XYZ file of C-alpha atoms in Angstrom:
689
model
C 117.075 132.994 34.818
C 120.510 132.315 33.286
C 123.012 134.639 31.656
C 122.284 133.480 28.123
C 118.859 135.157 28.087
C 118.546 137.279 24.925
C 117.550 140.501 26.677
C 120.634 141.001 28.827
C 121.644 144.654 28.733
C 124.896 146.196 27.532
C 123.918 149.626 28.899
C 122.302 150.909 32.089
C 118.752 149.701 32.744
C 117.739 153.029 34.270
C 117.987 156.601 33.021
C 120.387 159.001 34.729
C 117.624 161.491 35.578
C 115.299 158.909 37.190
C 114.485 159.502 40.898
C 115.621 156.573 43.011
C 112.906 156.900 45.671
C 109.775 156.789 43.548
C 108.452 153.894 45.697
C 108.918 155.691 49.021
C 107.067 158.486 50.808
C 109.262 161.591 50.816
C 109.345 164.309 53.424
C 107.439 167.510 52.522
C 109.147 169.477 49.715
C 111.937 166.881 49.489
C 113.576 165.957 46.192
C 114.747 162.404 45.530
C 118.363 161.698 44.522
C 118.780 160.687 40.886
C 120.113 157.426 39.499
C 122.917 159.209 37.687
C 124.500 160.509 40.899
C 127.678 158.406 41.057
C 129.146 159.431 44.423
C 126.249 159.003 46.824
C 122.489 159.133 47.312
C 121.920 161.333 50.352
C 118.621 160.472 52.054
C 118.883 163.102 54.802
C 116.014 165.526 54.522
C 114.442 163.270 51.903
C 113.218 160.236 53.871
C 112.422 160.029 57.570
C 115.608 158.854 59.267
C 115.370 156.368 62.191
C 116.331 158.056 65.449
C 119.235 155.701 66.139
C 121.004 156.488 62.844
C 123.394 159.374 62.348
C 123.163 161.496 59.184
C 126.308 159.819 57.829
C 124.540 156.461 58.054
C 121.587 157.665 55.973
C 123.465 157.694 52.669
C 124.112 155.155 49.933
C 127.775 155.722 49.127
C 129.131 154.623 45.747
C 132.393 156.574 45.596
C 134.423 153.512 46.697
C 133.190 151.540 43.664
C 135.275 151.887 40.531
C 134.626 151.238 36.878
C 131.613 149.031 36.094
C 131.073 148.171 39.786
C 129.816 151.697 40.442
C 127.012 151.187 37.940
C 126.231 147.688 39.238
C 125.983 148.983 42.787
C 123.536 151.720 41.765
C 121.485 149.274 39.682
C 121.274 146.805 42.567
C 120.185 149.580 44.964
C 117.641 150.866 42.427
C 116.043 147.412 42.093
C 115.882 146.926 45.872
C 114.321 150.330 46.437
C 111.871 150.053 43.501
C 110.853 146.396 42.944
C 107.654 147.493 41.119
C 109.521 149.736 38.693
C 108.241 149.199 35.101
C 111.708 148.195 33.922
C 112.014 145.643 36.731
C 108.585 144.176 35.994
C 109.342 144.013 32.270
C 112.499 142.002 32.943
C 110.397 139.247 34.542
C 112.701 138.736 37.496
C 111.388 137.688 40.904
C 111.460 140.488 43.489
C 109.678 141.269 46.698
C 106.404 143.137 46.437
C 107.365 145.791 48.968
C 110.384 148.070 48.469
C 113.383 147.299 50.622
C 114.043 149.758 53.422
C 116.893 152.180 52.735
C 118.843 150.505 55.554
C 118.656 147.193 53.676
C 119.962 148.814 50.502
C 122.737 150.539 52.461
C 123.739 147.241 54.104
C 123.983 145.523 50.707
C 126.726 147.893 49.589
C 129.241 146.670 52.171
C 129.365 143.028 50.983
C 129.249 144.248 47.382
C 132.323 146.461 47.933
C 134.126 143.532 49.558
C 133.194 141.267 46.645
C 134.474 143.788 44.089
C 137.780 144.136 45.949
C 138.103 140.345 46.211
C 137.422 139.934 42.487
C 140.106 142.467 41.613
C 142.585 140.830 43.995
C 141.996 137.417 42.390
C 142.044 138.722 38.853
C 138.480 137.716 37.982
C 137.090 139.123 34.721
C 134.796 142.169 34.635
C 132.124 139.997 33.027
C 130.284 138.271 35.893
C 129.042 135.577 33.520
C 132.615 134.344 33.149
C 133.227 133.850 36.861
C 133.965 130.196 37.821
C 131.348 128.990 40.273
C 133.842 127.188 42.484
C 135.567 130.522 43.173
C 132.432 131.770 44.906
C 132.300 128.647 47.064
C 135.899 129.292 48.056
C 135.014 132.917 48.776
C 132.221 131.962 51.184
C 134.346 129.274 52.837
C 136.973 131.923 53.584
C 134.330 134.286 54.949
C 133.081 131.640 57.381
C 136.405 131.773 59.219
C 136.009 134.197 62.109
C 132.724 135.783 61.004
C 129.217 135.477 62.397
C 126.731 133.403 60.412
C 124.493 136.440 59.855
C 127.424 138.332 58.326
C 128.261 135.547 55.892
C 124.581 135.170 54.985
C 124.644 138.843 53.983
C 127.514 138.161 51.583
C 125.718 135.156 50.113
C 122.584 137.249 49.612
C 124.516 139.800 47.544
C 126.067 137.050 45.395
C 122.657 135.510 44.737
C 121.190 138.887 43.844
C 123.921 139.372 41.257
C 122.451 136.292 39.566
C 118.771 136.976 40.214
C 118.910 140.564 38.960
C 121.323 139.722 36.139
C 118.963 140.769 33.311
C 118.973 144.319 34.702
C 122.685 144.603 35.452
C 124.927 146.201 32.886
C 126.817 143.402 31.128
C 124.704 140.752 32.884
C 124.967 138.987 36.196
C 126.315 135.669 37.429
C 125.546 132.732 35.118
C 123.775 130.756 37.844
C 122.990 130.648 41.538
C 125.959 128.888 43.221
C 123.589 127.377 45.801
C 120.580 126.570 43.660
C 117.731 125.002 45.639
C 119.393 125.676 49.001
C 118.759 128.307 51.634
C 121.667 130.531 52.552
C 121.957 128.867 55.956
C 121.897 125.431 54.363
C 124.672 126.591 52.040
C 126.731 127.257 55.161
C 125.923 123.840 56.579
C 123.725 125.336 59.300
C 120.423 124.052 60.670
C 117.123 125.278 59.185
C 116.060 128.759 60.237
C 113.195 127.451 62.333
C 115.522 125.610 64.722
C 118.661 127.739 64.567
C 120.350 129.075 67.658
C 120.254 132.823 67.948
C 123.714 134.307 67.484
C 123.005 137.223 69.821
C 124.791 136.498 73.116
C 123.287 137.179 76.520
C 124.904 139.619 78.909
C 126.703 137.489 81.532
C 125.223 137.749 85.047
C 128.469 139.172 86.428
C 127.983 142.121 84.020
C 124.162 142.315 84.003
C 123.709 142.726 87.758
C 126.193 145.574 88.449
C 125.321 147.332 85.171
C 121.551 147.450 85.715
C 121.960 148.152 89.426
C 124.261 151.078 88.626
C 121.758 152.445 86.112
C 118.956 152.187 88.667
C 121.098 153.802 91.386
C 121.709 156.769 89.096
C 117.971 157.068 88.441
C 116.780 156.467 91.993
C 119.562 157.926 94.176
C 121.848 160.233 92.188
C 119.314 161.887 89.858
C 117.696 164.174 92.484
C 121.101 165.696 93.279
C 121.980 166.069 89.593
C 118.712 167.821 88.816
C 118.992 170.089 91.880
C 122.534 171.012 90.880
C 121.374 171.736 87.343
C 118.636 174.019 88.621
C 121.026 175.763 91.037
C 123.546 176.341 88.238
C 120.858 177.836 86.014
C 119.793 180.078 88.892
C 123.371 181.307 89.452
C 123.710 182.110 85.775
C 120.355 183.890 85.606
C 121.008 186.049 88.676
C 124.628 186.967 87.892
C 125.410 190.530 86.872
C 127.761 191.441 84.021
C 129.113 194.409 85.974
C 132.411 194.087 87.884
C 131.637 197.044 90.127
C 132.195 196.262 93.799
C 133.784 192.887 93.017
C 136.431 193.192 95.747
C 133.841 194.062 98.398
C 131.702 191.136 97.324
C 134.671 188.759 97.500
C 135.784 189.906 100.968
C 132.216 189.752 102.305
C 131.781 186.274 100.859
C 135.049 185.022 102.372
C 134.090 186.512 105.728
C 131.681 183.620 106.133
C 133.849 180.577 107.024
C 131.201 178.289 105.529
C 131.973 179.716 102.066
C 134.847 177.732 100.577
C 136.869 178.677 97.516
C 136.025 176.037 94.877
C 138.885 173.950 93.486
C 138.853 171.772 90.399
C 138.765 168.058 91.268
C 142.292 166.676 91.612
C 141.072 163.381 90.153
C 140.367 164.849 86.721
C 141.977 163.073 83.747
C 145.647 163.968 83.084
C 144.685 165.941 79.982
C 142.828 168.446 82.190
C 145.473 171.024 83.108
C 143.542 172.883 85.829
C 143.071 169.908 88.196
C 143.483 171.088 91.792
C 143.463 174.774 90.826
C 140.871 177.393 91.775
C 137.655 177.174 89.781
C 137.619 180.889 88.917
C 134.485 180.722 86.785
C 132.383 179.094 89.516
C 133.791 181.408 92.190
C 132.727 184.397 90.096
C 129.171 183.076 89.807
C 129.051 182.308 93.544
C 129.801 185.999 94.103
C 126.866 186.881 91.848
C 129.051 188.098 88.950
C 129.019 186.538 85.493
C 132.355 184.915 84.648
C 132.412 186.904 81.418
C 133.092 189.989 83.518
C 136.620 188.545 84.065
C 136.927 189.908 87.600
C 139.862 187.629 88.388
C 142.240 189.069 85.798
C 145.657 189.527 87.350
C 145.613 193.345 87.361
C 142.567 193.452 89.676
C 144.363 191.758 92.564
C 141.370 189.581 93.393
C 143.219 186.359 92.689
C 145.637 187.103 95.549
C 142.733 187.523 97.971
C 141.228 184.197 96.888
C 144.615 182.435 97.052
C 145.127 183.710 100.605
C 141.881 181.954 101.554
C 143.128 178.808 99.875
C 146.391 179.087 101.786
C 144.583 179.132 105.121
C 142.494 176.101 104.125
C 139.240 177.871 103.285
C 138.728 175.766 100.138
C 137.125 172.544 98.933
C 136.307 170.641 95.769
C 134.148 172.748 93.490
C 130.501 172.072 94.238
C 127.246 173.806 93.414
C 125.376 172.017 96.217
C 126.390 171.907 99.885
C 125.636 168.200 100.335
C 124.718 165.071 98.374
C 123.019 161.713 98.881
C 124.970 159.400 101.140
C 126.229 156.007 99.958
C 127.996 153.124 101.627
C 131.243 152.214 99.921
C 133.082 148.928 99.593
C 135.596 149.927 102.294
C 132.773 150.360 104.818
C 132.837 154.163 104.862
C 129.797 156.346 104.250
C 129.818 159.648 102.387
C 128.702 161.741 99.423
C 128.336 159.788 96.181
C 130.326 162.485 94.321
C 133.318 164.690 95.073
C 131.206 167.647 93.965
C 129.263 168.884 90.973
C 130.452 171.986 89.163
C 129.679 173.197 85.649
C 131.926 170.732 83.817
C 131.309 167.695 86.030
C 127.584 168.525 86.114
C 127.329 168.372 82.341
C 129.092 165.033 82.364
C 126.843 163.613 85.088
C 123.747 164.734 83.171
C 125.046 162.874 80.147
C 125.777 159.769 82.245
C 122.298 159.990 83.782
C 120.783 160.035 80.300
C 122.748 156.899 79.411
C 121.620 155.263 82.675
C 118.011 155.945 81.672
C 118.652 154.433 78.246
C 120.270 151.317 79.742
C 117.441 150.798 82.225
C 114.659 151.310 79.679
C 116.330 149.082 77.088
C 117.055 146.354 79.629
C 113.553 146.126 81.122
C 111.232 147.063 78.264
C 112.598 144.555 75.687
C 112.449 147.307 73.058
C 115.041 147.455 70.291
C 117.608 150.248 70.230
C 115.854 151.863 67.270
C 112.517 151.747 69.083
C 113.888 153.169 72.339
C 115.464 156.055 70.455
C 112.147 156.714 68.686
C 110.406 157.438 72.025
C 109.001 160.959 72.062
C 108.206 163.229 74.991
C 104.864 162.445 76.610
C 104.901 158.840 75.381
C 104.109 157.167 78.723
C 100.393 156.307 78.643
C 97.896 153.857 80.111
C 97.180 150.956 77.783
C 94.511 148.382 78.715
C 94.774 149.498 82.323
C 98.566 149.209 82.592
C 101.397 151.733 82.099
C 102.937 151.585 78.641
C 105.242 153.557 76.402
C 104.337 154.451 72.828
C 107.045 154.370 70.196
C 107.672 153.491 66.570
C 108.377 149.897 65.571
C 111.202 150.261 63.071
C 112.459 146.787 62.205
C 110.902 145.461 59.020
C 108.460 148.338 58.829
C 108.624 150.964 56.115
C 106.125 153.351 57.694
C 107.319 152.971 61.322
C 103.908 152.146 62.905
C 103.203 153.263 66.470
C 103.192 150.458 69.009
C 102.688 150.057 72.774
C 105.176 148.354 75.116
C 103.989 147.623 78.644
C 106.449 148.878 81.242
C 106.982 148.871 84.990
C 106.874 151.995 87.150
C 110.689 152.312 87.484
C 110.961 152.372 83.679
C 108.385 155.169 83.617
C 110.579 157.080 86.080
C 113.596 156.572 83.822
C 111.655 157.925 80.860
C 110.540 160.966 82.861
C 114.162 161.717 83.777
C 115.311 161.308 80.176
C 112.612 163.762 79.143
C 113.737 166.281 81.762
C 117.337 166.395 80.508
C 116.704 166.138 76.764
C 117.407 169.287 74.741
C 115.556 167.971 71.701
C 112.056 169.400 71.174
C 110.553 165.929 70.689
C 112.902 163.020 71.384
C 114.225 161.732 74.703
C 117.519 160.049 73.942
C 119.540 162.760 72.249
C 122.024 165.292 73.546
C 122.222 166.759 77.032
C 120.250 169.902 77.851
C 122.008 173.083 76.723
C 124.520 171.261 74.534
C 123.487 172.164 70.996
C 126.402 170.261 69.491
C 124.998 167.024 70.927
C 121.335 167.697 70.220
C 121.048 165.064 67.495
C 123.757 162.625 68.498
C 123.363 159.543 70.655
C 125.345 156.393 69.982
C 124.138 153.577 72.199
C 127.264 151.398 72.019
C 129.586 154.276 72.838
C 127.196 155.495 75.530
C 127.096 152.148 77.339
C 130.883 151.926 77.181
C 131.209 155.478 78.550
C 128.781 154.677 81.380
C 130.803 151.641 82.452
C 134.079 153.587 82.341
C 132.571 156.499 84.293
C 131.164 154.250 87.023
C 134.343 152.189 87.346
C 136.556 155.283 87.609
C 134.628 156.447 90.703
C 133.726 153.286 92.639
C 135.835 154.514 95.569
C 133.358 157.393 95.966
C 130.012 156.438 94.362
C 129.655 153.158 96.286
C 128.781 151.224 93.130
C 130.052 147.768 92.294
C 132.677 147.696 89.510
C 131.242 146.615 86.163
C 133.381 144.184 84.143
C 134.412 146.039 80.964
C 132.988 143.429 78.587
C 131.256 144.370 75.357
C 127.566 145.170 75.858
C 125.422 146.081 72.834
C 121.775 147.247 72.857
C 120.408 144.091 71.190
C 121.998 142.000 73.957
C 119.629 143.567 76.522
C 116.587 142.314 74.597
C 118.086 138.842 74.270
C 119.005 138.674 77.977
C 115.667 139.917 79.278
C 113.805 137.518 76.991
C 115.834 134.661 78.454
C 115.230 135.886 82.011
C 111.468 136.186 81.661
C 111.249 132.762 80.053
C 113.644 130.903 82.338
C 113.412 132.603 85.718
C 110.226 132.254 87.797
C 108.979 135.669 88.862
C 111.945 137.389 87.153
C 113.029 139.028 90.420
C 116.527 137.942 89.452
C 116.404 140.398 86.549
C 117.656 143.105 88.887
C 118.505 141.342 92.081
C 116.201 143.896 93.729
C 112.425 144.103 94.080
C 110.745 145.658 91.034
C 107.004 145.182 90.781
C 105.467 143.103 88.016
C 108.632 142.587 85.951
C 107.500 139.201 84.715
C 103.958 140.291 83.884
C 105.060 143.286 81.875
C 108.016 141.660 80.159
C 106.067 138.577 79.131
C 103.462 140.815 77.495
C 106.015 141.550 74.770
C 106.418 138.944 72.040
C 109.762 137.142 71.794
C 111.024 134.298 69.700
C 112.129 130.961 71.082
C 115.674 131.851 70.149
C 115.600 134.988 72.247
C 114.178 133.101 75.222
C 116.701 130.241 75.018
C 118.687 129.677 78.195
C 122.355 130.557 78.502
C 125.041 128.530 80.227
C 126.402 131.595 82.040
C 123.067 131.935 83.884
C 122.671 128.231 84.755
C 123.632 128.629 88.419
C 121.217 131.534 88.860
C 118.515 129.601 87.030
C 118.788 126.651 89.414
C 118.661 129.009 92.379
C 115.645 130.880 91.002
C 113.690 127.698 90.293
C 114.388 126.388 93.784
C 113.393 129.741 95.317
C 110.120 129.799 93.375
C 109.370 126.208 94.397
C 109.958 127.049 98.067
C 107.676 130.090 97.828
C 104.879 127.839 96.585
C 105.550 125.318 99.368
C 105.588 128.083 101.954
C 102.213 129.332 100.723
C 100.793 125.814 101.134
C 102.196 125.603 104.667
C 100.676 128.976 105.612
C 97.311 127.872 104.195
C 97.466 124.608 106.183
C 98.340 126.524 109.348
C 95.261 128.702 108.767
C 93.133 125.512 108.511
C 92.487 126.118 104.815
C 92.337 123.100 102.454
C 95.569 122.502 100.559
C 94.352 119.620 98.401
C 93.509 115.938 98.338
C 95.061 112.657 97.299
C 98.026 110.645 98.630
C 100.438 113.489 97.961
C 98.361 115.919 99.988
C 98.277 113.421 102.848
C 102.097 113.173 102.783
C 102.414 116.928 102.806
C 99.896 117.351 105.620
C 101.867 114.952 107.839
C 105.056 116.915 107.201
C 103.348 120.226 107.924
C 101.823 118.887 111.162
C 105.214 117.691 112.344
C 106.800 121.084 111.679
C 103.961 122.936 113.396
C 104.177 120.684 116.465
C 107.959 121.133 116.666
C 107.660 124.921 116.480
C 104.907 124.941 119.126
C 107.057 122.868 121.442
C 110.035 125.216 120.979
C 107.989 128.403 121.161
C 109.194 129.535 117.757
C 107.685 131.992 115.300
C 107.046 132.082 111.542
C 110.767 132.470 110.836
C 111.486 129.197 112.649
C 108.615 127.521 110.796
C 109.986 128.498 107.410
C 113.509 127.461 108.432
C 112.262 123.992 109.427
C 110.233 123.825 106.232
C 113.358 124.489 104.183
C 115.299 121.890 106.172
C 112.572 119.308 105.533
C 113.559 119.338 101.834
C 110.079 118.481 100.619
C 110.192 117.337 97.003
C 107.309 118.991 95.141
C 106.657 119.943 91.522
C 103.823 122.371 90.876
C 101.779 121.546 87.786
C 98.703 122.669 85.899
C 96.636 119.507 86.550
C 98.177 118.424 89.853
C 101.198 118.741 92.106
C 103.731 115.907 92.184
C 105.522 114.896 95.390
C 107.841 112.369 93.738
C 110.827 111.655 95.972
C 113.894 110.339 94.143
C 115.058 108.671 97.367
C 111.773 106.739 97.595
C 110.262 106.322 94.083
C 107.832 103.568 95.124
C 104.268 104.301 94.083
C 105.189 106.490 91.119
C 102.780 105.237 88.434
C 104.652 107.115 85.693
C 107.677 104.838 86.172
C 105.734 101.564 86.095
C 106.318 99.234 83.121
C 108.380 101.734 81.185
C 111.931 102.223 79.994
C 113.536 105.220 81.688
C 115.663 107.264 79.257
C 119.420 107.108 79.980
C 120.521 109.836 82.368
C 116.949 110.833 83.306
C 116.120 111.444 86.940
C 112.765 112.264 88.452
C 109.233 111.534 87.244
C 108.014 111.269 83.643
C 105.377 114.025 83.398
C 103.957 112.812 80.075
C 102.906 109.521 81.784
C 101.378 111.180 84.854
C 98.162 109.590 86.212
C 96.723 111.985 88.829
C 93.807 109.607 89.428
C 96.036 106.686 90.483
C 99.491 107.906 91.528
C 100.533 107.788 95.175
C 102.519 111.018 94.715
C 99.678 113.055 93.220
C 98.147 116.020 95.009
C 95.026 117.720 93.634
C 94.919 121.305 94.861
C 91.812 123.528 94.979
C 93.080 125.364 91.891
C 93.155 122.085 89.929
C 89.566 121.033 90.665
C 88.043 123.625 88.338
C 90.194 122.386 85.470
C 89.212 118.756 86.027
C 85.541 119.711 86.380
C 85.696 121.584 83.085
C 87.393 118.600 81.460
C 84.697 116.202 82.706
C 81.885 118.419 81.411
C 83.587 118.853 78.031
C 84.023 115.083 77.648
C 80.398 114.462 78.608
C 79.269 116.922 75.966
C 81.429 115.197 73.354
C 80.040 111.790 74.299
C 76.511 113.090 73.666
C 77.495 113.529 70.041
C 75.884 110.956 67.774
C 77.751 108.754 65.305
C 81.005 108.674 67.232
C 83.272 105.874 66.073
C 83.355 103.078 68.692
C 87.095 103.417 69.230
C 86.803 107.184 69.610
C 83.904 106.825 72.067
C 85.844 104.290 74.131
C 88.827 106.638 74.362
C 86.625 109.536 75.459
C 84.901 107.388 78.082
C 88.293 106.337 79.452
C 89.364 109.966 79.732
C 86.103 110.900 81.440
C 86.430 108.071 83.948
C 89.906 109.354 84.867
C 88.566 112.879 85.335
C 85.664 111.571 87.427
C 88.078 109.573 89.606
C 90.048 112.730 90.324
C 86.865 114.662 91.130
C 85.682 111.909 93.489
C 88.936 112.257 95.422
C 88.495 116.008 95.603
C 84.917 115.624 96.902
C 85.934 113.511 99.888
């Protein structure tokens, strides 16, 4: 619809007292903001806010818009939030049937603010209908420099909406769509959306491995100590008296035991901490059974001098609530406690780091989005179709946040249980640390991951963990990386570099797009290694079956493999070796085998003779190996039909026979089916020998 339409408005399309959320379900007793509110539309306490958004992010802010742009911004947001509004329908413009989510409307305001500032900088008129179209092309070309495609697409979307919703914008919108008949990606010269490369990067392996290992170490090794220290600290606080009576006698009796050491603040605290290396007076008071608020160590009581005398004779140590901690092996070869000691301040920090470790581990191995992980509630681990799963809300693209199940592995369930134990929120898991009211509603994933990396790296000399490269890691990168791992890496054991049961089964149960599963160059070396390892595992299983006199298959390929296996077995018998020697010789034999659905292929690049797939064909430039699409299991000298393949071929033969019983088949069609059946029968005859 162009700008010359007769019903373009000179005044606002909506009344000042109209509620802006008439198309959304409000919270009980909530009141919608009104269109006439020029500064902001605050949605807190009005609409359910996603768990991963802070209150400041749940507002549509218009105070940065000046003059007519303030009204345009509110009109654009009103249309997005209420596409079925009577005024919108009467204008005859094309809108989506469902209201946009508030997050979508909030995101539109950023590009709109940038566009308004750009227009003022370039002296463009207030009337959008008078804007030269080529200026907008220049604008987008400038935006393409140094910005992600998705970001520029967002700017294009706002420009197009200023045209599409023109009849409802005060003073009218853009005269025409600058990219009429083109998608936004096509306007940027990008490939169609169906074949585009996902812009989300994977986490490089040199970051993924130490990061996920560190998170798991916190959950599996450090967490028991952290929780015991937390419980001990609560016990000390609960049992402490507020009375200072008999404080000196308590102190002297406590120091009489040489195993009781005066606690000192860690000397390795950040420079801004002024009490590093000094006596931890608060903890010492609680260790004596007296609440620190009794202030027994005020100078006039003389108790400080008694404690300092003990420090002077060496009866002191780093402040610690527990007497001992889990042992770790460090990079320098030494073994010792994973921490210098947990006291009240360091304990709170370690609880917070443990919570972040749980978040990292769950996000990495569940393939849930950040918003969905933060929507997990207490008691959400259930059994779903016989497998452990976590229930949460699917937020992206969903207005009502439907509940959904994600299958998980047992270690993820442990991480969720830990997160639940240290959460101070009555319902949610990933919020503030227990006892810290100021943090009860605040959890920023990006900042949390960064803090976790910094915390681990600052203590690698003690905690025994591998340093984590300080590269940027965002929550959505975990989903992208795990999708690539489960698609590209057989068995997915490489996902952690340690044994975790059923990673592939659980992760593959979640839907991912091709873009998410696309391989990454940074993982190429690991991919080659994983494929080779999976291939050898399959070969080893065949060898073990042959050694147990079980059938491994039929056909020329099976005969080749049997001869190789017999030679290895005879060599081991002659040398008196065991299974380890057998598998070593098997690896040295370098058997070339490709495991397939219909057969196994033993094509050897060094001796390609007999490969039917290469006969009378043109091999593509640069291609090495067989051509699977021309495979003939019934004829090829490299083909091996395993027991698992026979059922498939038998089913194929019966299906073809049933089709051939159909009357009125075209002669050409019948001939093709008979040819296929004869091939299946040839394979089955080999298997029956």
